[in-house]
């Protein structure tokens, strides 16, 4: 409620698939907090997306935020999938979320360590399926401001359908650069900044 009073426009209330307790807490937030969009986080797994919808469906405005690894190291070690499979996973996940809500955020996890051409491709695919926000996470706090601004600008210039989505940034603070990187992301063209309070 305090975030709503501060005019925070979107509250990502949690990751509903983690536990029944988290799902219930997110559901309560969705029912009781008025004004902001209430988002639920989900891996690009159908059951996660289902849980996210169940948790946020009571909100005045609901969002599902789907994330999927995009760096070669994460695809190989976590997903054990190739790039084509990961793009298809992204398409399927966004398409599934679209059955529930019209406001869908997609994040290519570990974007700052990902091949840029692949990031462009996966974002284009997610937008084609209905993603309305594409979030660029610096998952391991690896970026520095100049390179992060360049990444965001390059996404704005190289994803053909980017005009159909809002660019968002999510910066970790491992190197103490989260605020600087977020501001650099805005200079590069981002219109949403994710933060933690």
mmCIF file with all atom_site columns, C-alpha atoms in Angstrom:
data_model
loop_
_atom_site.group_PDB
_atom_site.id
_atom_site.type_symbol
_atom_site.label_atom_id
_atom_site.label_alt_id
_atom_site.label_comp_id
_atom_site.label_asym_id
_atom_site.label_entity_id
_atom_site.label_seq_id
_atom_site.pdbx_PDB_ins_code
_atom_site.Cartn_x
_atom_site.Cartn_y
_atom_site.Cartn_z
_atom_site.occupancy
_atom_site.B_iso_or_equiv
_atom_site.pdbx_formal_charge
_atom_site.auth_seq_id
_atom_site.auth_comp_id
_atom_site.auth_asym_id
_atom_site.auth_atom_id
_atom_site.pdbx_PDB_model_num
ATOM 1   C CA . UNK A 1 1   ? 0.000  0.000   0.000   1.00 0.00 ? 1   UNK A CA 1
ATOM 2   C CA . UNK A 1 2   ? 2.896  2.340   0.725   1.00 0.00 ? 2   UNK A CA 1
ATOM 3   C CA . UNK A 1 3   ? 4.308  1.702   -2.758  1.00 0.00 ? 3   UNK A CA 1
ATOM 4   C CA . UNK A 1 4   ? 0.915  2.585   -4.235  1.00 0.00 ? 4   UNK A CA 1
ATOM 5   C CA . UNK A 1 5   ? 0.920  5.816   -2.189  1.00 0.00 ? 5   UNK A CA 1
ATOM 6   C CA . UNK A 1 6   ? 4.343  6.605   -3.660  1.00 0.00 ? 6   UNK A CA 1
ATOM 7   C CA . UNK A 1 7   ? 2.815  6.193   -7.146  1.00 0.00 ? 7   UNK A CA 1
ATOM 8   C CA . UNK A 1 8   ? 4.925  3.166   -8.032  1.00 0.00 ? 8   UNK A CA 1
ATOM 9   C CA . UNK A 1 9   ? 3.217  2.084   -11.238 1.00 0.00 ? 9   UNK A CA 1
ATOM 10  C CA . UNK A 1 10  ? 4.132  -1.613  -11.265 1.00 0.00 ? 10  UNK A CA 1
ATOM 11  C CA . UNK A 1 11  ? 4.738  -3.923  -8.322  1.00 0.00 ? 11  UNK A CA 1
ATOM 12  C CA . UNK A 1 12  ? 6.304  -7.284  -9.059  1.00 0.00 ? 12  UNK A CA 1
ATOM 13  C CA . UNK A 1 13  ? 4.905  -8.982  -5.990  1.00 0.00 ? 13  UNK A CA 1
ATOM 14  C CA . UNK A 1 14  ? 6.936  -12.179 -6.224  1.00 0.00 ? 14  UNK A CA 1
ATOM 15  C CA . UNK A 1 15  ? 7.538  -15.547 -7.854  1.00 0.00 ? 15  UNK A CA 1
ATOM 16  C CA . UNK A 1 16  ? 4.300  -17.535 -7.354  1.00 0.00 ? 16  UNK A CA 1
ATOM 17  C CA . UNK A 1 17  ? 5.735  -20.923 -8.364  1.00 0.00 ? 17  UNK A CA 1
ATOM 18  C CA . UNK A 1 18  ? 8.168  -20.979 -5.437  1.00 0.00 ? 18  UNK A CA 1
ATOM 19  C CA . UNK A 1 19  ? 5.604  -22.038 -2.829  1.00 0.00 ? 19  UNK A CA 1
ATOM 20  C CA . UNK A 1 20  ? 1.908  -22.024 -1.920  1.00 0.00 ? 20  UNK A CA 1
ATOM 21  C CA . UNK A 1 21  ? 2.685  -19.399 0.736   1.00 0.00 ? 21  UNK A CA 1
ATOM 22  C CA . UNK A 1 22  ? 4.213  -17.057 -1.831  1.00 0.00 ? 22  UNK A CA 1
ATOM 23  C CA . UNK A 1 23  ? 1.244  -17.610 -4.157  1.00 0.00 ? 23  UNK A CA 1
ATOM 24  C CA . UNK A 1 24  ? -1.187 -16.680 -1.394  1.00 0.00 ? 24  UNK A CA 1
ATOM 25  C CA . UNK A 1 25  ? 0.814  -13.586 -0.391  1.00 0.00 ? 25  UNK A CA 1
ATOM 26  C CA . UNK A 1 26  ? 0.903  -12.405 -4.011  1.00 0.00 ? 26  UNK A CA 1
ATOM 27  C CA . UNK A 1 27  ? -2.823 -13.113 -4.383  1.00 0.00 ? 27  UNK A CA 1
ATOM 28  C CA . UNK A 1 28  ? -3.538 -11.019 -1.305  1.00 0.00 ? 28  UNK A CA 1
ATOM 29  C CA . UNK A 1 29  ? -1.454 -8.145  -2.682  1.00 0.00 ? 29  UNK A CA 1
ATOM 30  C CA . UNK A 1 30  ? -3.281 -8.439  -6.018  1.00 0.00 ? 30  UNK A CA 1
ATOM 31  C CA . UNK A 1 31  ? -6.675 -8.260  -4.318  1.00 0.00 ? 31  UNK A CA 1
ATOM 32  C CA . UNK A 1 32  ? -5.897 -5.506  -1.830  1.00 0.00 ? 32  UNK A CA 1
ATOM 33  C CA . UNK A 1 33  ? -3.443 -3.077  -3.461  1.00 0.00 ? 33  UNK A CA 1
ATOM 34  C CA . UNK A 1 34  ? -5.230 -0.719  -5.834  1.00 0.00 ? 34  UNK A CA 1
ATOM 35  C CA . UNK A 1 35  ? -3.623 1.451   -8.484  1.00 0.00 ? 35  UNK A CA 1
ATOM 36  C CA . UNK A 1 36  ? -0.381 -0.213  -9.564  1.00 0.00 ? 36  UNK A CA 1
ATOM 37  C CA . UNK A 1 37  ? -0.136 -3.076  -12.016 1.00 0.00 ? 37  UNK A CA 1
ATOM 38  C CA . UNK A 1 38  ? 0.568  -6.242  -10.005 1.00 0.00 ? 38  UNK A CA 1
ATOM 39  C CA . UNK A 1 39  ? 3.019  -8.608  -11.687 1.00 0.00 ? 39  UNK A CA 1
ATOM 40  C CA . UNK A 1 40  ? 3.903  -12.216 -11.031 1.00 0.00 ? 40  UNK A CA 1
ATOM 41  C CA . UNK A 1 41  ? 7.276  -13.626 -12.093 1.00 0.00 ? 41  UNK A CA 1
ATOM 42  C CA . UNK A 1 42  ? 7.457  -16.929 -13.985 1.00 0.00 ? 42  UNK A CA 1
ATOM 43  C CA . UNK A 1 43  ? 10.066 -19.046 -15.685 1.00 0.00 ? 43  UNK A CA 1
ATOM 44  C CA . UNK A 1 44  ? 9.236  -19.929 -19.296 1.00 0.00 ? 44  UNK A CA 1
ATOM 45  C CA . UNK A 1 45  ? 7.469  -23.026 -17.972 1.00 0.00 ? 45  UNK A CA 1
ATOM 46  C CA . UNK A 1 46  ? 3.730  -23.447 -18.463 1.00 0.00 ? 46  UNK A CA 1
ATOM 47  C CA . UNK A 1 47  ? 3.058  -24.434 -14.833 1.00 0.00 ? 47  UNK A CA 1
ATOM 48  C CA . UNK A 1 48  ? 4.932  -21.333 -13.595 1.00 0.00 ? 48  UNK A CA 1
ATOM 49  C CA . UNK A 1 49  ? 2.860  -19.136 -15.893 1.00 0.00 ? 49  UNK A CA 1
ATOM 50  C CA . UNK A 1 50  ? -0.333 -20.790 -14.654 1.00 0.00 ? 50  UNK A CA 1
ATOM 51  C CA . UNK A 1 51  ? 0.717  -20.137 -11.040 1.00 0.00 ? 51  UNK A CA 1
ATOM 52  C CA . UNK A 1 52  ? 1.568  -16.521 -11.872 1.00 0.00 ? 52  UNK A CA 1
ATOM 53  C CA . UNK A 1 53  ? -1.867 -15.960 -13.365 1.00 0.00 ? 53  UNK A CA 1
ATOM 54  C CA . UNK A 1 54  ? -3.629 -17.596 -10.441 1.00 0.00 ? 54  UNK A CA 1
ATOM 55  C CA . UNK A 1 55  ? -1.725 -15.291 -8.096  1.00 0.00 ? 55  UNK A CA 1
ATOM 56  C CA . UNK A 1 56  ? -2.333 -11.992 -9.926  1.00 0.00 ? 56  UNK A CA 1
ATOM 57  C CA . UNK A 1 57  ? -5.751 -12.524 -11.475 1.00 0.00 ? 57  UNK A CA 1
ATOM 58  C CA . UNK A 1 58  ? -7.497 -10.617 -8.674  1.00 0.00 ? 58  UNK A CA 1
ATOM 59  C CA . UNK A 1 59  ? -5.602 -7.411  -9.481  1.00 0.00 ? 59  UNK A CA 1
ATOM 60  C CA . UNK A 1 60  ? -7.207 -4.380  -11.113 1.00 0.00 ? 60  UNK A CA 1
ATOM 61  C CA . UNK A 1 61  ? -4.354 -4.613  -13.644 1.00 0.00 ? 61  UNK A CA 1
ATOM 62  C CA . UNK A 1 62  ? -2.302 -7.804  -13.879 1.00 0.00 ? 62  UNK A CA 1
ATOM 63  C CA . UNK A 1 63  ? 0.989  -8.604  -15.576 1.00 0.00 ? 63  UNK A CA 1
ATOM 64  C CA . UNK A 1 64  ? 2.892  -11.838 -16.064 1.00 0.00 ? 64  UNK A CA 1
ATOM 65  C CA . UNK A 1 65  ? 6.681  -11.473 -16.261 1.00 0.00 ? 65  UNK A CA 1
ATOM 66  C CA . UNK A 1 66  ? 8.297  -14.420 -18.048 1.00 0.00 ? 66  UNK A CA 1
ATOM 67  C CA . UNK A 1 67  ? 12.053 -14.928 -17.966 1.00 0.00 ? 67  UNK A CA 1
ATOM 68  C CA . UNK A 1 68  ? 14.314 -17.311 -19.855 1.00 0.00 ? 68  UNK A CA 1
ATOM 69  C CA . UNK A 1 69  ? 18.091 -17.673 -20.029 1.00 0.00 ? 69  UNK A CA 1
ATOM 70  C CA . UNK A 1 70  ? 19.697 -16.210 -23.134 1.00 0.00 ? 70  UNK A CA 1
ATOM 71  C CA . UNK A 1 71  ? 23.450 -16.465 -22.529 1.00 0.00 ? 71  UNK A CA 1
ATOM 72  C CA . UNK A 1 72  ? 25.317 -19.386 -24.035 1.00 0.00 ? 72  UNK A CA 1
ATOM 73  C CA . UNK A 1 73  ? 26.595 -20.477 -20.618 1.00 0.00 ? 73  UNK A CA 1
ATOM 74  C CA . UNK A 1 74  ? 23.086 -20.497 -19.115 1.00 0.00 ? 74  UNK A CA 1
ATOM 75  C CA . UNK A 1 75  ? 21.557 -22.216 -22.142 1.00 0.00 ? 75  UNK A CA 1
ATOM 76  C CA . UNK A 1 76  ? 24.196 -24.942 -21.999 1.00 0.00 ? 76  UNK A CA 1
ATOM 77  C CA . UNK A 1 77  ? 24.424 -25.403 -18.219 1.00 0.00 ? 77  UNK A CA 1
ATOM 78  C CA . UNK A 1 78  ? 20.901 -24.603 -16.945 1.00 0.00 ? 78  UNK A CA 1
ATOM 79  C CA . UNK A 1 79  ? 18.602 -25.366 -19.850 1.00 0.00 ? 79  UNK A CA 1
ATOM 80  C CA . UNK A 1 80  ? 20.677 -27.794 -21.895 1.00 0.00 ? 80  UNK A CA 1
ATOM 81  C CA . UNK A 1 81  ? 19.042 -26.292 -24.989 1.00 0.00 ? 81  UNK A CA 1
ATOM 82  C CA . UNK A 1 82  ? 20.272 -24.723 -28.210 1.00 0.00 ? 82  UNK A CA 1
ATOM 83  C CA . UNK A 1 83  ? 19.341 -21.250 -29.416 1.00 0.00 ? 83  UNK A CA 1
ATOM 84  C CA . UNK A 1 84  ? 16.523 -22.408 -31.682 1.00 0.00 ? 84  UNK A CA 1
ATOM 85  C CA . UNK A 1 85  ? 14.937 -24.368 -28.829 1.00 0.00 ? 85  UNK A CA 1
ATOM 86  C CA . UNK A 1 86  ? 15.214 -21.367 -26.501 1.00 0.00 ? 86  UNK A CA 1
ATOM 87  C CA . UNK A 1 87  ? 13.524 -19.057 -29.012 1.00 0.00 ? 87  UNK A CA 1
ATOM 88  C CA . UNK A 1 88  ? 10.700 -21.592 -29.338 1.00 0.00 ? 88  UNK A CA 1
ATOM 89  C CA . UNK A 1 89  ? 10.435 -21.778 -25.544 1.00 0.00 ? 89  UNK A CA 1
ATOM 90  C CA . UNK A 1 90  ? 10.154 -17.979 -25.420 1.00 0.00 ? 90  UNK A CA 1
ATOM 91  C CA . UNK A 1 91  ? 7.453  -17.985 -28.088 1.00 0.00 ? 91  UNK A CA 1
ATOM 92  C CA . UNK A 1 92  ? 5.458  -20.702 -26.343 1.00 0.00 ? 92  UNK A CA 1
ATOM 93  C CA . UNK A 1 93  ? 5.755  -19.051 -22.934 1.00 0.00 ? 93  UNK A CA 1
ATOM 94  C CA . UNK A 1 94  ? 4.620  -15.614 -24.101 1.00 0.00 ? 94  UNK A CA 1
ATOM 95  C CA . UNK A 1 95  ? 1.824  -17.174 -26.151 1.00 0.00 ? 95  UNK A CA 1
ATOM 96  C CA . UNK A 1 96  ? 0.669  -19.099 -23.065 1.00 0.00 ? 96  UNK A CA 1
ATOM 97  C CA . UNK A 1 97  ? 0.774  -15.994 -20.853 1.00 0.00 ? 97  UNK A CA 1
ATOM 98  C CA . UNK A 1 98  ? -1.207 -14.101 -23.517 1.00 0.00 ? 98  UNK A CA 1
ATOM 99  C CA . UNK A 1 99  ? -4.121 -16.496 -22.899 1.00 0.00 ? 99  UNK A CA 1
ATOM 100 C CA . UNK A 1 100 ? -4.418 -14.962 -19.428 1.00 0.00 ? 100 UNK A CA 1
ATOM 101 C CA . UNK A 1 101 ? -3.371 -11.298 -19.616 1.00 0.00 ? 101 UNK A CA 1
ATOM 102 C CA . UNK A 1 102 ? -2.585 -8.672  -22.225 1.00 0.00 ? 102 UNK A CA 1
ATOM 103 C CA . UNK A 1 103 ? 0.287  -7.143  -20.204 1.00 0.00 ? 103 UNK A CA 1
ATOM 104 C CA . UNK A 1 104 ? 3.296  -9.437  -20.585 1.00 0.00 ? 104 UNK A CA 1
ATOM 105 C CA . UNK A 1 105 ? 6.905  -8.704  -19.729 1.00 0.00 ? 105 UNK A CA 1
ATOM 106 C CA . UNK A 1 106 ? 9.678  -10.874 -21.161 1.00 0.00 ? 106 UNK A CA 1
ATOM 107 C CA . UNK A 1 107 ? 13.266 -10.996 -19.887 1.00 0.00 ? 107 UNK A CA 1
ATOM 108 C CA . UNK A 1 108 ? 16.201 -12.707 -21.612 1.00 0.00 ? 108 UNK A CA 1
ATOM 109 C CA . UNK A 1 109 ? 18.028 -13.627 -18.404 1.00 0.00 ? 109 UNK A CA 1
ATOM 110 C CA . UNK A 1 110 ? 21.758 -12.843 -18.353 1.00 0.00 ? 110 UNK A CA 1
ATOM 111 C CA . UNK A 1 111 ? 21.307 -10.507 -21.331 1.00 0.00 ? 111 UNK A CA 1
ATOM 112 C CA . UNK A 1 112 ? 24.532 -8.606  -20.654 1.00 0.00 ? 112 UNK A CA 1
ATOM 113 C CA . UNK A 1 113 ? 26.587 -11.786 -21.180 1.00 0.00 ? 113 UNK A CA 1
ATOM 114 C CA . UNK A 1 114 ? 24.515 -12.935 -24.164 1.00 0.00 ? 114 UNK A CA 1
ATOM 115 C CA . UNK A 1 115 ? 25.313 -12.691 -27.855 1.00 0.00 ? 115 UNK A CA 1
ATOM 116 C CA . UNK A 1 116 ? 23.643 -9.469  -28.970 1.00 0.00 ? 116 UNK A CA 1
ATOM 117 C CA . UNK A 1 117 ? 22.312 -10.906 -32.216 1.00 0.00 ? 117 UNK A CA 1
ATOM 118 C CA . UNK A 1 118 ? 20.628 -13.652 -30.229 1.00 0.00 ? 118 UNK A CA 1
ATOM 119 C CA . UNK A 1 119 ? 19.150 -11.107 -27.806 1.00 0.00 ? 119 UNK A CA 1
ATOM 120 C CA . UNK A 1 120 ? 17.674 -9.227  -30.788 1.00 0.00 ? 120 UNK A CA 1
ATOM 121 C CA . UNK A 1 121 ? 16.187 -12.471 -32.136 1.00 0.00 ? 121 UNK A CA 1
ATOM 122 C CA . UNK A 1 122 ? 14.644 -13.633 -28.874 1.00 0.00 ? 122 UNK A CA 1
ATOM 123 C CA . UNK A 1 123 ? 13.186 -10.180 -28.157 1.00 0.00 ? 123 UNK A CA 1
ATOM 124 C CA . UNK A 1 124 ? 11.715 -9.989  -31.647 1.00 0.00 ? 124 UNK A CA 1
ATOM 125 C CA . UNK A 1 125 ? 10.117 -13.422 -31.161 1.00 0.00 ? 125 UNK A CA 1
ATOM 126 C CA . UNK A 1 126 ? 8.707  -12.492 -27.740 1.00 0.00 ? 126 UNK A CA 1
ATOM 127 C CA . UNK A 1 127 ? 7.207  -9.268  -29.092 1.00 0.00 ? 127 UNK A CA 1
ATOM 128 C CA . UNK A 1 128 ? 5.715  -11.123 -32.064 1.00 0.00 ? 128 UNK A CA 1
ATOM 129 C CA . UNK A 1 129 ? 3.899  -13.372 -29.588 1.00 0.00 ? 129 UNK A CA 1
ATOM 130 C CA . UNK A 1 130 ? 2.568  -10.469 -27.522 1.00 0.00 ? 130 UNK A CA 1
ATOM 131 C CA . UNK A 1 131 ? 5.194  -9.234  -25.058 1.00 0.00 ? 131 UNK A CA 1
ATOM 132 C CA . UNK A 1 132 ? 4.425  -5.601  -24.261 1.00 0.00 ? 132 UNK A CA 1
ATOM 133 C CA . UNK A 1 133 ? 7.570  -4.970  -22.188 1.00 0.00 ? 133 UNK A CA 1
ATOM 134 C CA . UNK A 1 134 ? 11.020 -6.404  -22.831 1.00 0.00 ? 134 UNK A CA 1
ATOM 135 C CA . UNK A 1 135 ? 13.243 -6.249  -19.795 1.00 0.00 ? 135 UNK A CA 1
ATOM 136 C CA . UNK A 1 136 ? 17.023 -6.355  -20.130 1.00 0.00 ? 136 UNK A CA 1
ATOM 137 C CA . UNK A 1 137 ? 18.537 -7.858  -16.983 1.00 0.00 ? 137 UNK A CA 1
ATOM 138 C CA . UNK A 1 138 ? 22.148 -7.569  -15.914 1.00 0.00 ? 138 UNK A CA 1
ATOM 139 C CA . UNK A 1 139 ? 21.624 -10.811 -14.023 1.00 0.00 ? 139 UNK A CA 1
ATOM 140 C CA . UNK A 1 140 ? 25.088 -11.197 -12.537 1.00 0.00 ? 140 UNK A CA 1
ATOM 141 C CA . UNK A 1 141 ? 25.891 -7.500  -12.102 1.00 0.00 ? 141 UNK A CA 1
ATOM 142 C CA . UNK A 1 142 ? 28.475 -7.693  -14.876 1.00 0.00 ? 142 UNK A CA 1
ATOM 143 C CA . UNK A 1 143 ? 27.846 -4.505  -16.861 1.00 0.00 ? 143 UNK A CA 1
ATOM 144 C CA . UNK A 1 144 ? 29.388 -1.060  -16.677 1.00 0.00 ? 144 UNK A CA 1
ATOM 145 C CA . UNK A 1 145 ? 27.340 2.025   -17.627 1.00 0.00 ? 145 UNK A CA 1
ATOM 146 C CA . UNK A 1 146 ? 28.860 2.766   -21.043 1.00 0.00 ? 146 UNK A CA 1
ATOM 147 C CA . UNK A 1 147 ? 28.423 -0.785  -22.285 1.00 0.00 ? 147 UNK A CA 1
ATOM 148 C CA . UNK A 1 148 ? 24.930 -1.078  -20.775 1.00 0.00 ? 148 UNK A CA 1
ATOM 149 C CA . UNK A 1 149 ? 23.779 2.133   -22.472 1.00 0.00 ? 149 UNK A CA 1
ATOM 150 C CA . UNK A 1 150 ? 25.208 0.801   -25.736 1.00 0.00 ? 150 UNK A CA 1
ATOM 151 C CA . UNK A 1 151 ? 23.357 -2.514  -25.287 1.00 0.00 ? 151 UNK A CA 1
ATOM 152 C CA . UNK A 1 152 ? 20.017 -0.781  -24.703 1.00 0.00 ? 152 UNK A CA 1
ATOM 153 C CA . UNK A 1 153 ? 20.573 1.575   -27.636 1.00 0.00 ? 153 UNK A CA 1
ATOM 154 C CA . UNK A 1 154 ? 21.526 -1.346  -29.885 1.00 0.00 ? 154 UNK A CA 1
ATOM 155 C CA . UNK A 1 155 ? 18.315 -3.178  -28.909 1.00 0.00 ? 155 UNK A CA 1
ATOM 156 C CA . UNK A 1 156 ? 16.292 -0.065  -29.766 1.00 0.00 ? 156 UNK A CA 1
ATOM 157 C CA . UNK A 1 157 ? 18.033 0.095   -33.147 1.00 0.00 ? 157 UNK A CA 1
ATOM 158 C CA . UNK A 1 158 ? 18.179 -3.605  -34.084 1.00 0.00 ? 158 UNK A CA 1
ATOM 159 C CA . UNK A 1 159 ? 14.950 -5.263  -32.925 1.00 0.00 ? 159 UNK A CA 1
ATOM 160 C CA . UNK A 1 160 ? 12.601 -4.619  -35.876 1.00 0.00 ? 160 UNK A CA 1
ATOM 161 C CA . UNK A 1 161 ? 9.365  -4.590  -33.844 1.00 0.00 ? 161 UNK A CA 1
ATOM 162 C CA . UNK A 1 162 ? 10.693 -2.844  -30.716 1.00 0.00 ? 162 UNK A CA 1
ATOM 163 C CA . UNK A 1 163 ? 8.206  -0.016  -31.250 1.00 0.00 ? 163 UNK A CA 1
ATOM 164 C CA . UNK A 1 164 ? 5.500  -2.467  -30.112 1.00 0.00 ? 164 UNK A CA 1
ATOM 165 C CA . UNK A 1 165 ? 7.044  -2.889  -26.644 1.00 0.00 ? 165 UNK A CA 1
ATOM 166 C CA . UNK A 1 166 ? 8.534  -0.857  -23.818 1.00 0.00 ? 166 UNK A CA 1
ATOM 167 C CA . UNK A 1 167 ? 12.218 -1.404  -23.026 1.00 0.00 ? 167 UNK A CA 1
ATOM 168 C CA . UNK A 1 168 ? 12.892 -2.047  -19.340 1.00 0.00 ? 168 UNK A CA 1
ATOM 169 C CA . UNK A 1 169 ? 16.121 -2.525  -17.399 1.00 0.00 ? 169 UNK A CA 1
ATOM 170 C CA . UNK A 1 170 ? 16.890 -4.620  -14.331 1.00 0.00 ? 170 UNK A CA 1
ATOM 171 C CA . UNK A 1 171 ? 20.379 -4.036  -12.929 1.00 0.00 ? 171 UNK A CA 1
ATOM 172 C CA . UNK A 1 172 ? 22.073 -5.991  -10.159 1.00 0.00 ? 172 UNK A CA 1
ATOM 173 C CA . UNK A 1 173 ? 24.493 -4.254  -7.814  1.00 0.00 ? 173 UNK A CA 1
ATOM 174 C CA . UNK A 1 174 ? 27.374 -6.755  -7.615  1.00 0.00 ? 174 UNK A CA 1
ATOM 175 C CA . UNK A 1 175 ? 29.875 -4.095  -8.728  1.00 0.00 ? 175 UNK A CA 1
ATOM 176 C CA . UNK A 1 176 ? 27.995 -1.205  -7.105  1.00 0.00 ? 176 UNK A CA 1
ATOM 177 C CA . UNK A 1 177 ? 26.780 -0.063  -10.525 1.00 0.00 ? 177 UNK A CA 1
ATOM 178 C CA . UNK A 1 178 ? 23.019 -0.768  -10.460 1.00 0.00 ? 178 UNK A CA 1
ATOM 179 C CA . UNK A 1 179 ? 21.968 2.890   -10.239 1.00 0.00 ? 179 UNK A CA 1
ATOM 180 C CA . UNK A 1 180 ? 24.540 4.074   -12.777 1.00 0.00 ? 180 UNK A CA 1
ATOM 181 C CA . UNK A 1 181 ? 23.605 1.263   -15.166 1.00 0.00 ? 181 UNK A CA 1
ATOM 182 C CA . UNK A 1 182 ? 19.889 1.995   -14.771 1.00 0.00 ? 182 UNK A CA 1
ATOM 183 C CA . UNK A 1 183 ? 20.459 5.657   -15.620 1.00 0.00 ? 183 UNK A CA 1
ATOM 184 C CA . UNK A 1 184 ? 22.633 4.629   -18.564 1.00 0.00 ? 184 UNK A CA 1
ATOM 185 C CA . UNK A 1 185 ? 19.800 2.351   -19.702 1.00 0.00 ? 185 UNK A CA 1
ATOM 186 C CA . UNK A 1 186 ? 17.442 5.336   -19.729 1.00 0.00 ? 186 UNK A CA 1
ATOM 187 C CA . UNK A 1 187 ? 19.957 7.270   -21.844 1.00 0.00 ? 187 UNK A CA 1
ATOM 188 C CA . UNK A 1 188 ? 20.000 4.284   -24.207 1.00 0.00 ? 188 UNK A CA 1
ATOM 189 C CA . UNK A 1 189 ? 16.219 4.295   -24.596 1.00 0.00 ? 189 UNK A CA 1
ATOM 190 C CA . UNK A 1 190 ? 14.719 2.349   -21.682 1.00 0.00 ? 190 UNK A CA 1
ATOM 191 C CA . UNK A 1 191 ? 11.356 3.594   -20.413 1.00 0.00 ? 191 UNK A CA 1
ATOM 192 C CA . UNK A 1 192 ? 11.030 1.339   -17.373 1.00 0.00 ? 192 UNK A CA 1
ATOM 193 C CA . UNK A 1 193 ? 13.507 0.809   -14.542 1.00 0.00 ? 193 UNK A CA 1
ATOM 194 C CA . UNK A 1 194 ? 13.113 -2.046  -12.091 1.00 0.00 ? 194 UNK A CA 1
ATOM 195 C CA . UNK A 1 195 ? 14.286 -1.455  -8.546  1.00 0.00 ? 195 UNK A CA 1
ATOM 196 C CA . UNK A 1 196 ? 14.033 -2.961  -5.093  1.00 0.00 ? 196 UNK A CA 1
ATOM 197 C CA . UNK A 1 197 ? 12.699 -1.215  -2.018  1.00 0.00 ? 197 UNK A CA 1
#
